[in-house]
Amino acid sequence: MNDIWNWELAWEALPTLLVGFFTVTLLVTVVSTAIAAILGLVIAIARRSAPKPIAAVIRFVIDFIRMTPIVVQLLFAYYAFTNIDPLTIGIAVFGIHYSTYMAEVYRAGIESVPKGQWEATTALSMSRRRTWVAVIIPQAVRATVPALGNYAISMFKDTPFLLSIGVVEMVQAGLVFGGNHFKYIEAITLAGIIFLLASYPTSLLICRLEKRLAFRN
Amino acid sequence: MAAPNGAVPAIEFRDVQKRFGDTVVLDGLNFTVAKGDRVTLIGPSGSGKTTILRLVMTLEDLTDGYIFIDGEPLTHAEVDGERVELKPKHKTEIRKRIGMVFQQFNLFPNMTVIENIIEAPVHVLGMSKEDAIEKARGLLDQVGLADKEDAHPLELSGGQQQRVAIARALAMDPEILLLDEVTSALDPEIVGEVLGILKDVAESTDITMLIVTHEMQFARDVSNRILMFDGGRIVEEGTPEEFFTNPKEQRTRDFLQAVVADPITGALPWQPAPGASGTPAAPATPTTPSTTSTTTQDGDPL
Ligand SMILES: Nc1ncnc2c1ncn2[C@@H]1O[C@H](COP(=O)(O)OP(=O)(O)O)[C@@H](O)[C@H]1O
Ligand SMILES: [Mg+2]
């Protein structure tokens, strides 16, 4: 009976998994999301305001990053920067990788701001900087909250790729635990459940945030 | 059309050409607007009225020619016989004297009403926030929205939004105010309140106004000059009096007839219906044969 599922073992695996979850999985998700959100915005603005040749270069780099698997990027950075610890590399790679997706979301958000808003800032002689900060970004970001939230969740679910560079996040912790007990199913199942328990409320939170940010109408 | 006594005009168009791709919208347009003038541009849709306002507001680049504001070149100057583009900084400086109210209001929905109004005075003119707020409150009072300063634009009706937009433009103390069909997006019963406010502004300030409107009664009440455009050219110009009582050009008559005539009697609103007792001949009724020569069909600009 206990061959398939061992409750005791599951119970025993939980603390290990939670340590992996909080010290790596959650940490990487939060920090990398912050990096991706800020860097993505910078890229989106640069693509729109930079001179054509520079914008083209930015575009090429973005496409390159988006068209290659994150595991390859993790491994590349891991072997290219051997002096940097793997966790830092993981955070940077996730942040940069997802910033390219978020830049795309921001770009759509910026484009969704009606032309009349830009024209009003011209008619009021507002500076370029003030136009972005006071008018365009606040309106563009509102429209992008759901998509940004979904990318955060998707990054969260991508964190097990960190095991490719030896970072012990939750799934890797589960694998180690399973190896020690010659039984994997409990730890891996629990890891899946923890992912679900964390993702689901987050997606609800995003929904609520989206409603709160909507312009009062 | 030169300004009287050699005074520097508020706006001068000199040989202005504007093309969109292959479409020539304005081709060598010349006209001036004297300081304090209220000039209304009328004419059929697509005749280039909006383009003229947008050129003054630097929302469009002019293809060729020059625009002068208070005698200073706006975007291009002639230097040693060459037409050179001026620095963005110069454009911004001149642009500060010009305000514009748009058909679609274009308020910033992420800001409250008062934030919309103080944004540019504080961040462009460097006014203190307290002074800007005080001024904004005065303007909101003037447009009848004193109780709405903390509302968000999308909570307001179209007419209220447009009144805020007027206050926002006035908060910059513009020397020149551009009004592009500011009531066209509004329900008919609201049009009057917005035009009433603009009439007050016209009476209580000496702001130069360049107005595009289909509200002929408003044009008549507020402006001291009317320019009739067709195909990017000035077909006729005159005082409202001349214009509405005795338009010279057939095209002007046709236009006025189409825009404002009573659909049933064919009478223009400021004229008694034809056939009413003691009525002078109504020159623009469809049944009245043209009394003007037809040699101006191609409408050479003045
Ligand atoms: N951004 C644009 N691109 C191409 N054509 C334009 C653009 N804006 C205006 N036009 C054209 O210029 C002409 C004049 O337009 P406009 O100035 O809006 O006229 P009006 O305000 O008198 O109706 C029209 O034929 C219009 O189609
Ligand atoms: Mg127009």
Tab-separated table of C-alpha atoms in Angstrom, chain B:
chain	number	residue	atom	x	y	z
B	1	MET	CA	-4.491	91.337	-45.093
B	2	ALA	CA	-1.436	92.849	-43.484
B	3	ALA	CA	-1.838	93.939	-39.913
B	4	PRO	CA	-2.806	97.586	-39.599
B	5	ASN	CA	-0.114	100.212	-39.104
B	6	GLY	CA	2.680	97.707	-39.446
B	7	ALA	CA	1.948	96.266	-35.989
B	8	VAL	CA	3.474	92.864	-35.465
B	9	PRO	CA	0.778	90.247	-36.006
B	10	ALA	CA	0.172	87.520	-33.442
B	11	ILE	CA	0.252	84.886	-36.165
B	12	GLU	CA	1.582	85.092	-39.669
B	13	PHE	CA	1.522	82.331	-42.282
B	14	ARG	CA	3.997	83.004	-45.052
B	15	ASP	CA	3.914	80.770	-48.125
B	16	VAL	CA	2.966	77.834	-45.968
B	17	GLN	CA	2.823	74.509	-47.681
B	18	LYS	CA	1.633	71.321	-46.028
B	19	ARG	CA	1.580	67.943	-47.633
B	20	PHE	CA	0.649	64.552	-46.246
B	21	GLY	CA	2.479	62.200	-48.568
B	22	ASP	CA	1.197	63.158	-51.976
B	23	THR	CA	-1.812	65.038	-50.659
B	24	VAL	CA	-1.246	68.754	-50.795
B	25	VAL	CA	-3.392	70.242	-48.060
B	26	LEU	CA	-2.054	73.792	-47.984
B	27	ASP	CA	-0.238	75.244	-50.938
B	28	GLY	CA	1.371	78.608	-50.403
B	29	LEU	CA	-0.998	79.897	-47.755
B	30	ASN	CA	-0.572	83.490	-46.579
B	31	PHE	CA	-2.546	85.189	-43.871
B	32	THR	CA	-2.049	87.102	-40.647
B	33	VAL	CA	-3.937	87.341	-37.416
B	34	ALA	CA	-3.508	90.602	-35.552
B	35	LYS	CA	-3.009	90.653	-31.811
B	36	GLY	CA	-6.297	90.371	-30.007
B	37	ASP	CA	-8.129	89.296	-33.148
B	38	ARG	CA	-10.761	86.594	-32.991
B	39	VAL	CA	-10.586	84.852	-36.302
B	40	THR	CA	-12.910	82.038	-37.231
B	41	LEU	CA	-11.990	79.619	-39.969
B	42	ILE	CA	-14.941	78.103	-41.735
B	43	GLY	CA	-15.165	75.841	-44.707
B	44	PRO	CA	-16.099	72.353	-45.780
B	45	SER	CA	-14.640	69.302	-44.116
B	46	GLY	CA	-11.176	68.503	-45.410
B	47	SER	CA	-10.421	72.076	-46.416
B	48	GLY	CA	-7.428	72.221	-44.069
B	49	LYS	CA	-8.755	74.146	-41.058
B	50	THR	CA	-7.569	71.656	-38.467
B	51	THR	CA	-4.219	71.402	-40.204
B	52	ILE	CA	-3.737	75.157	-39.851
B	53	LEU	CA	-4.359	75.028	-36.106
B	54	ARG	CA	-2.142	71.990	-35.685
B	55	LEU	CA	0.664	73.721	-37.552
B	56	VAL	CA	0.464	76.664	-35.171
B	57	MET	CA	0.530	74.284	-32.191
B	58	THR	CA	3.516	72.463	-33.774
B	59	LEU	CA	1.558	69.218	-33.794
B	60	GLU	CA	2.400	68.967	-37.488
B	61	ASP	CA	5.588	69.845	-39.319
B	62	LEU	CA	5.152	72.271	-42.103
B	63	THR	CA	6.429	71.108	-45.460
B	64	ASP	CA	7.550	74.513	-46.626
B	65	GLY	CA	7.181	78.165	-45.741
B	66	TYR	CA	7.187	79.956	-42.415
B	67	ILE	CA	4.950	80.642	-39.484
B	68	PHE	CA	5.657	83.636	-37.255
B	69	ILE	CA	4.334	84.137	-33.764
B	70	ASP	CA	4.609	87.747	-32.584
B	71	GLY	CA	7.012	88.223	-35.468
B	72	GLU	CA	9.300	85.417	-34.318
B	73	PRO	CA	9.736	82.342	-36.474
B	74	LEU	CA	8.017	79.296	-34.958
B	75	THR	CA	9.774	76.310	-36.467
B	76	HIS	CA	11.831	77.519	-39.409
B	77	ALA	CA	13.669	80.716	-40.170
B	78	GLU	CA	15.280	82.124	-43.238
B	79	VAL	CA	18.993	82.514	-42.683
B	80	ASP	CA	21.090	83.836	-45.592
B	81	GLY	CA	18.350	82.863	-47.988
B	82	GLU	CA	18.223	79.325	-46.642
B	83	ARG	CA	15.274	77.805	-44.835
B	84	VAL	CA	16.620	76.300	-41.625
B	85	GLU	CA	14.837	74.406	-38.887
B	86	LEU	CA	15.055	75.954	-35.448
B	87	LYS	CA	16.109	74.114	-32.318
B	88	PRO	CA	13.457	72.214	-30.331
B	89	LYS	CA	14.185	74.498	-27.392
B	90	HIS	CA	13.221	77.536	-29.444
B	91	LYS	CA	9.973	75.880	-30.526
B	92	THR	CA	9.145	75.074	-26.895
B	93	GLU	CA	9.744	78.658	-25.831
B	94	ILE	CA	7.406	80.061	-28.480
B	95	ARG	CA	4.883	77.288	-27.954
B	96	LYS	CA	4.386	78.352	-24.342
B	97	ARG	CA	2.477	81.376	-25.613
B	98	ILE	CA	-0.004	79.203	-27.450
B	99	GLY	CA	-2.811	77.121	-25.975
B	100	MET	CA	-5.194	74.732	-27.636
B	101	VAL	CA	-8.528	73.155	-26.832
B	102	PHE	CA	-9.286	69.964	-28.698
B	103	GLN	CA	-12.478	68.470	-30.002
B	104	GLN	CA	-11.906	65.370	-27.858
B	105	PHE	CA	-10.872	67.335	-24.711
B	106	ASN	CA	-7.744	65.207	-24.168
B	107	LEU	CA	-7.732	65.604	-20.408
B	108	PHE	CA	-5.297	63.350	-18.562
B	109	PRO	CA	-7.480	60.583	-17.091
B	110	ASN	CA	-4.845	59.610	-14.526
B	111	MET	CA	-5.059	63.004	-12.851
B	112	THR	CA	-7.828	64.786	-11.013
B	113	VAL	CA	-9.386	67.903	-12.490
B	114	ILE	CA	-7.203	70.249	-10.489
B	115	GLU	CA	-4.080	68.218	-11.199
B	116	ASN	CA	-4.843	68.520	-14.906
B	117	ILE	CA	-5.015	72.280	-14.575
B	118	ILE	CA	-1.931	72.873	-12.423
B	119	GLU	CA	0.336	70.376	-14.208
B	120	ALA	CA	1.764	72.759	-16.790
B	121	PRO	CA	1.776	75.947	-14.713
B	122	VAL	CA	3.827	74.133	-12.054
B	123	HIS	CA	6.105	72.031	-14.234
B	124	VAL	CA	6.427	74.219	-17.305
B	125	LEU	CA	6.096	77.769	-16.005
B	126	GLY	CA	7.613	76.962	-12.611
B	127	MET	CA	4.727	78.427	-10.673
B	128	SER	CA	4.500	77.392	-7.019
B	129	LYS	CA	1.937	74.712	-6.321
B	130	GLU	CA	-0.037	76.975	-3.993
B	131	ASP	CA	-0.277	79.752	-6.566
B	132	ALA	CA	-1.190	77.291	-9.288
B	133	ILE	CA	-3.955	75.786	-7.177
B	134	GLU	CA	-5.327	79.185	-6.326
B	135	LYS	CA	-5.349	80.146	-9.962
B	136	ALA	CA	-6.885	76.818	-10.979
B	137	ARG	CA	-9.686	77.301	-8.460
B	138	GLY	CA	-10.422	80.719	-9.917
B	139	LEU	CA	-10.591	79.225	-13.395
B	140	LEU	CA	-12.781	76.335	-12.258
B	141	ASP	CA	-15.086	78.889	-10.749
B	142	GLN	CA	-15.121	80.749	-14.037
B	143	VAL	CA	-16.136	77.630	-15.955
B	144	GLY	CA	-18.719	76.691	-13.342
B	145	LEU	CA	-16.991	73.618	-11.953
B	146	ALA	CA	-15.759	74.819	-8.589
B	147	ASP	CA	-17.125	71.684	-6.924
B	148	LYS	CA	-15.339	69.268	-9.260
B	149	GLU	CA	-11.691	69.913	-8.516
B	150	ASP	CA	-11.093	66.457	-7.049
B	151	ALA	CA	-13.139	64.584	-9.634
B	152	HIS	CA	-11.477	62.459	-12.273
B	153	PRO	CA	-12.109	63.483	-15.870
B	154	LEU	CA	-13.917	60.275	-16.774
B	155	GLU	CA	-16.435	60.911	-14.018
B	156	LEU	CA	-17.480	64.110	-15.776
B	157	SER	CA	-19.829	64.663	-18.684
B	158	GLY	CA	-18.409	65.694	-22.047
B	159	GLY	CA	-19.431	69.298	-21.513
B	160	GLN	CA	-17.794	69.378	-18.096
B	161	GLN	CA	-14.626	67.806	-19.467
B	162	GLN	CA	-14.435	70.418	-22.164
B	163	ARG	CA	-14.861	73.179	-19.592
B	164	VAL	CA	-11.962	71.714	-17.621
B	165	ALA	CA	-9.931	71.605	-20.828
B	166	ILE	CA	-10.649	75.288	-21.381
B	167	ALA	CA	-9.565	76.060	-17.815
B	168	ARG	CA	-6.428	73.980	-18.331
B	169	ALA	CA	-5.512	75.931	-21.459
B	170	LEU	CA	-6.227	79.285	-19.788
B	171	ALA	CA	-4.106	78.376	-16.768
B	172	MET	CA	-1.050	78.848	-18.983
B	173	ASP	CA	-2.050	82.455	-19.732
B	174	PRO	CA	-1.751	81.908	-23.457
B	175	GLU	CA	-1.423	84.855	-25.799
B	176	ILE	CA	-3.009	82.774	-28.503
B	177	LEU	CA	-5.811	80.257	-28.030
B	178	LEU	CA	-6.620	77.692	-30.692
B	179	LEU	CA	-10.078	76.154	-30.627
B	180	ASP	CA	-10.735	73.257	-32.979
B	181	GLU	CA	-14.414	72.348	-33.141
B	182	VAL	CA	-14.546	72.302	-29.381
B	183	THR	CA	-18.247	71.514	-29.280
B	184	SER	CA	-18.424	68.934	-32.057
B	185	ALA	CA	-18.146	65.983	-29.693
B	186	LEU	CA	-20.830	67.303	-27.354
B	187	ASP	CA	-24.532	66.638	-27.120
B	188	PRO	CA	-26.480	69.521	-28.663
B	189	GLU	CA	-28.003	70.666	-25.374
B	190	ILE	CA	-24.525	71.077	-23.840
B	191	VAL	CA	-23.013	73.071	-26.691
B	192	GLY	CA	-24.451	76.334	-25.428
B	193	GLU	CA	-22.860	76.201	-21.986
B	194	VAL	CA	-19.398	75.635	-23.437
B	195	LEU	CA	-19.772	78.365	-26.039
B	196	GLY	CA	-21.100	80.690	-23.342
B	197	ILE	CA	-17.902	80.223	-21.376
B	198	LEU	CA	-15.780	80.904	-24.421
B	199	LYS	CA	-17.781	84.015	-25.128
B	200	ASP	CA	-17.015	85.197	-21.591
B	201	VAL	CA	-13.344	84.481	-22.125
B	202	ALA	CA	-13.416	86.449	-25.365
B	203	GLU	CA	-15.081	89.381	-23.645
B	204	SER	CA	-12.936	89.419	-20.525
B	205	THR	CA	-9.482	88.907	-22.052
B	206	ASP	CA	-7.482	90.094	-25.022
B	207	ILE	CA	-6.316	86.632	-26.019
B	208	THR	CA	-5.879	86.198	-29.735
B	209	MET	CA	-8.176	83.424	-30.859
B	210	LEU	CA	-8.099	81.219	-33.889
B	211	ILE	CA	-11.342	79.306	-34.010
B	212	VAL	CA	-12.643	76.465	-36.121
B	213	THR	CA	-16.328	75.905	-35.603
B	214	HIS	CA	-19.525	74.958	-37.308
B	215	GLU	CA	-21.481	77.017	-34.816
B	216	MET	CA	-22.122	80.032	-36.999
B	217	GLN	CA	-23.948	81.975	-34.342
B	218	PHE	CA	-20.935	81.605	-32.072
B	219	ALA	CA	-18.601	82.615	-34.893
B	220	ARG	CA	-20.742	85.644	-35.425
B	221	ASP	CA	-20.855	86.608	-31.751
B	222	VAL	CA	-17.204	86.105	-30.936
B	223	SER	CA	-15.105	86.742	-34.000
B	224	ASN	CA	-14.216	89.975	-35.650
B	225	ARG	CA	-12.970	88.279	-38.794
B	226	ILE	CA	-14.003	85.206	-40.681
B	227	LEU	CA	-11.953	83.326	-43.216
B	228	MET	CA	-13.721	80.941	-45.549
B	229	PHE	CA	-11.508	78.086	-46.690
B	230	ASP	CA	-11.919	75.647	-49.474
B	231	GLY	CA	-9.260	73.272	-50.710
B	232	GLY	CA	-6.634	74.828	-48.452
B	233	ARG	CA	-7.180	78.313	-49.850
B	234	ILE	CA	-8.925	81.365	-48.528
B	235	VAL	CA	-12.012	81.841	-50.635
B	236	GLU	CA	-13.399	84.849	-48.859
B	237	GLU	CA	-12.720	86.894	-45.794
B	238	GLY	CA	-14.592	89.575	-44.008
B	239	THR	CA	-16.262	90.708	-40.865
B	240	PRO	CA	-19.061	88.512	-39.561
B	241	GLU	CA	-21.456	91.235	-40.567
B	242	GLU	CA	-20.360	91.196	-44.205
B	243	PHE	CA	-20.058	87.494	-44.173
B	244	PHE	CA	-23.410	86.495	-42.898
B	245	THR	CA	-25.522	89.235	-44.371
B	246	ASN	CA	-23.923	89.501	-47.756
B	247	PRO	CA	-21.424	86.786	-48.629
B	248	LYS	CA	-19.672	87.660	-51.847
B	249	GLU	CA	-18.669	84.263	-53.099
B	250	GLN	CA	-21.053	81.629	-54.306
B	251	ARG	CA	-19.050	78.984	-52.530
B	252	THR	CA	-19.453	80.795	-49.254
B	253	ARG	CA	-23.192	80.990	-49.803
B	254	ASP	CA	-23.399	77.331	-50.646
B	255	PHE	CA	-21.403	76.481	-47.573
B	256	LEU	CA	-23.472	78.624	-45.226
B	257	GLN	CA	-26.599	77.251	-46.783
B	258	ALA	CA	-25.452	73.684	-46.216
B	259	VAL	CA	-24.227	74.227	-42.686
B	260	VAL	CA	-26.762	76.418	-41.027
B	261	ALA	CA	-29.835	77.012	-43.101
B	262	ASP	CA	-33.150	75.996	-41.636
B	263	PRO	CA	-33.923	72.653	-43.251
B	264	ILE	CA	-37.544	73.581	-43.827
B	265	THR	CA	-37.589	77.251	-44.736
B	266	GLY	CA	-34.047	77.438	-46.081
B	267	ALA	CA	-33.539	80.559	-44.001
B	268	LEU	CA	-30.324	81.269	-42.201
B	269	PRO	CA	-30.876	81.465	-38.458
B	270	TRP	CA	-30.099	85.153	-38.210
B	271	GLN	CA	-32.441	85.965	-41.059
B	272	PRO	CA	-36.182	85.914	-40.871
B	273	ALA	CA	-37.733	83.108	-42.898
B	274	PRO	CA	-38.265	84.079	-46.529
B	275	GLY	CA	-41.754	85.275	-47.168
B	276	ALA	CA	-42.156	86.684	-43.706
B	277	SER	CA	-43.479	90.197	-43.882
B	278	GLY	CA	-40.956	92.966	-44.198
B	279	THR	CA	-38.139	90.583	-45.005
B	280	PRO	CA	-35.232	91.773	-47.041
B	281	ALA	CA	-34.289	89.413	-49.804
B	282	ALA	CA	-32.539	86.380	-48.378
B	283	PRO	CA	-29.574	85.997	-50.637
B	284	ALA	CA	-28.714	82.475	-49.738
B	285	THR	CA	-31.960	80.609	-50.095
B	286	PRO	CA	-31.800	77.795	-52.593
B	287	THR	CA	-34.586	79.273	-54.669
B	288	THR	CA	-32.849	82.604	-55.045
B	289	PRO	CA	-30.748	82.713	-58.169
B	290	SER	CA	-27.210	83.713	-57.651
B	291	THR	CA	-26.656	87.418	-57.986
B	292	THR	CA	-22.901	87.151	-57.970
B	293	SER	CA	-20.758	86.571	-60.970
B	294	THR	CA	-19.450	83.047	-61.302
B	295	THR	CA	-15.976	84.021	-62.369
B	296	THR	CA	-14.503	83.021	-59.048
B	297	GLN	CA	-15.237	79.341	-59.410
B	298	ASP	CA	-11.598	78.512	-58.911
B	299	GLY	CA	-11.472	80.753	-55.933
B	300	ASP	CA	-8.156	82.493	-56.232
B	301	PRO	CA	-7.128	83.308	-52.713
B	302	LEU	CA	-7.178	86.938	-51.862
